[in-house]
mmCIF file of C-alpha atoms and ligand atoms in Angstrom:
data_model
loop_
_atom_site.group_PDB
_atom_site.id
_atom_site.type_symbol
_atom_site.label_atom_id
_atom_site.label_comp_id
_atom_site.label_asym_id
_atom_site.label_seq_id
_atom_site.Cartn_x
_atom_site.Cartn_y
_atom_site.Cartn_z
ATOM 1 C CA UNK J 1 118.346 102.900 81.689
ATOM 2 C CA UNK J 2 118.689 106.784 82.371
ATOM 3 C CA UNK J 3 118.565 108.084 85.811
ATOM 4 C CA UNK J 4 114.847 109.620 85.400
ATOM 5 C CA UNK J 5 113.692 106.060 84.135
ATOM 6 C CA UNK J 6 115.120 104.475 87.667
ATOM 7 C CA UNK J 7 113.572 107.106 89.425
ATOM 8 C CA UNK J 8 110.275 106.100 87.896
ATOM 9 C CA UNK J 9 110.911 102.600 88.882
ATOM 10 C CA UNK J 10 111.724 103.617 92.158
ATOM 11 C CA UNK J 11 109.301 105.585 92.921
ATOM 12 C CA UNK J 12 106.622 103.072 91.865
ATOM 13 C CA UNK J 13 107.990 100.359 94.012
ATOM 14 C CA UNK J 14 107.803 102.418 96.876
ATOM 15 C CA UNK J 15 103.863 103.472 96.126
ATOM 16 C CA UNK J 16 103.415 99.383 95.616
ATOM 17 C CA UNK J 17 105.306 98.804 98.788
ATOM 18 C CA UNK J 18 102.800 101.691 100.359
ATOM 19 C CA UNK J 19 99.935 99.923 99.202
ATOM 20 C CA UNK J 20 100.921 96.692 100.006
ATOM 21 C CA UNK J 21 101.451 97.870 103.547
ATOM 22 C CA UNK J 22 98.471 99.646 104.177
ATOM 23 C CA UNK J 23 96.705 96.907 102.697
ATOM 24 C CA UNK J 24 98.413 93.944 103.747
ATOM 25 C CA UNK J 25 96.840 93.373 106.886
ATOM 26 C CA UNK J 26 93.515 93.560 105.222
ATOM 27 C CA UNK J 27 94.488 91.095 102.333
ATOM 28 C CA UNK J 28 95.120 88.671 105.175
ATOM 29 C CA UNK J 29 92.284 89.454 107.767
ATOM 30 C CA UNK J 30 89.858 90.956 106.133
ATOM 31 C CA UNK J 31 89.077 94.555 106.205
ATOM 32 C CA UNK J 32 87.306 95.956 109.337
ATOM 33 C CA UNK J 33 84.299 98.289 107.528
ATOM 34 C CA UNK J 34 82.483 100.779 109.613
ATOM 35 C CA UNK J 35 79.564 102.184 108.432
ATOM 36 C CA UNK J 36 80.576 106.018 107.218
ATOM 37 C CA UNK J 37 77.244 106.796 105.977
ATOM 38 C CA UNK J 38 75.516 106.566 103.091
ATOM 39 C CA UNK J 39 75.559 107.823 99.202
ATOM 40 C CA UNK J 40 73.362 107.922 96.397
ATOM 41 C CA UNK J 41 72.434 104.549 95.489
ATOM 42 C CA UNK J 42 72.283 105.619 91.455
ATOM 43 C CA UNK J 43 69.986 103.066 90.163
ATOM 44 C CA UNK J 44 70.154 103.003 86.925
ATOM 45 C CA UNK J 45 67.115 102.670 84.406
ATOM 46 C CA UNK J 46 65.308 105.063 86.862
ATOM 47 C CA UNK J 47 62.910 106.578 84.352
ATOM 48 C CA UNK J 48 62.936 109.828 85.893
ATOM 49 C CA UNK J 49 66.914 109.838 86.678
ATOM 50 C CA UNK J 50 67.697 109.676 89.854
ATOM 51 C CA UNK J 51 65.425 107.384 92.306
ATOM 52 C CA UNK J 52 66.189 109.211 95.775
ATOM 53 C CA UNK J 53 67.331 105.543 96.818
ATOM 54 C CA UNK J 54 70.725 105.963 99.162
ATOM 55 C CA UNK J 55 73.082 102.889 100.316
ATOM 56 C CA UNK J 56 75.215 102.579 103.314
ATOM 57 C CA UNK J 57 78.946 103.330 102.746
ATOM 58 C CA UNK J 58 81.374 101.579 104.812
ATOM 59 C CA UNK J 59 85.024 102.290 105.344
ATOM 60 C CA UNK J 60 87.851 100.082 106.781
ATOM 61 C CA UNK J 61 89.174 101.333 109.785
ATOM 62 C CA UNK J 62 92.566 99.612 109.094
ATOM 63 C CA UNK J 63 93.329 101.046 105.484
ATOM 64 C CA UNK J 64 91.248 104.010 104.748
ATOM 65 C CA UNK J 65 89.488 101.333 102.000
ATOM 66 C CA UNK J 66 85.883 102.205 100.974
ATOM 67 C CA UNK J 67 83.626 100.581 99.442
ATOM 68 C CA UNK J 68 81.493 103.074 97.710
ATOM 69 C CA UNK J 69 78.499 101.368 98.258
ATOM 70 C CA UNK J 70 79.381 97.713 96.958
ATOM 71 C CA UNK J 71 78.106 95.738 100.134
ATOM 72 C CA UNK J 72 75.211 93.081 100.572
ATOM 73 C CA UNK J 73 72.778 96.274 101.993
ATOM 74 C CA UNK J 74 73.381 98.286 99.030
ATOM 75 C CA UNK J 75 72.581 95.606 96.632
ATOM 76 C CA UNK J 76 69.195 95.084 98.994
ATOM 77 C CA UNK J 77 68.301 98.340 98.475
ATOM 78 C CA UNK J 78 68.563 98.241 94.853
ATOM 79 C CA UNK J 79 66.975 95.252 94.296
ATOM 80 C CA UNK J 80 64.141 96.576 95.936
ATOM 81 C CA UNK J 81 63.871 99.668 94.280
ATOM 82 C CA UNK J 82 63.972 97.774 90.864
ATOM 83 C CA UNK J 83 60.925 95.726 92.290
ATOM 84 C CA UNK J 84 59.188 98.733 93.239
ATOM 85 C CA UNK J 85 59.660 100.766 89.551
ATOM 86 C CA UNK J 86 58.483 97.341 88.298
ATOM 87 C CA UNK J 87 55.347 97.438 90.020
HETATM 88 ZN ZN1 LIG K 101 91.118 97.571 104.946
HETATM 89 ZN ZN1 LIG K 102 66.654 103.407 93.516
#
């Protein structure tokens, strides 16, 4: 193995060992979201593009996480906003 191939290695073990620190308490626990507000929900099959709708955005206080919108509100709001196009 060459010296630039270790460094490699080395270098992605310590981003892994990052990670797995900054996440590791959240991996066990859970992560602690706060509500960081809110993006464009981006229903698809709007007909006319984009829907207006807009879902809460949470991010973990712990780990920087986010969840870009994949929580049990968002989906709420996009279920109803596929009811209402239905209509
Ligand atoms: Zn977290
Ligand atoms: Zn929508």
């Amino acid at each position: 193995m060459s010296l630039v191939d270790e460094l490699a290695d080395a270098e992605a073990r310590v981003e892994a060992l990052k990670r797995a620190i900054r996440t590791g308490p959240c991996a066990e626990h859970g992560h602690d979201w706060q509500s960081d507000g809110g993006c464009n929900a981006g229903c698809d099959r709007a007909e006319d593009g984009d829907c207006g709708c807009s879902v809460p955005v949470n991010v973990c206080t712990k780990c920087g996480d986010c969840d870009y919108g994949d929580n049990p509100a968002a989906e709420d709001v996009r279920l109803s906003c596929r009811i209402r196009r239905a209509a």
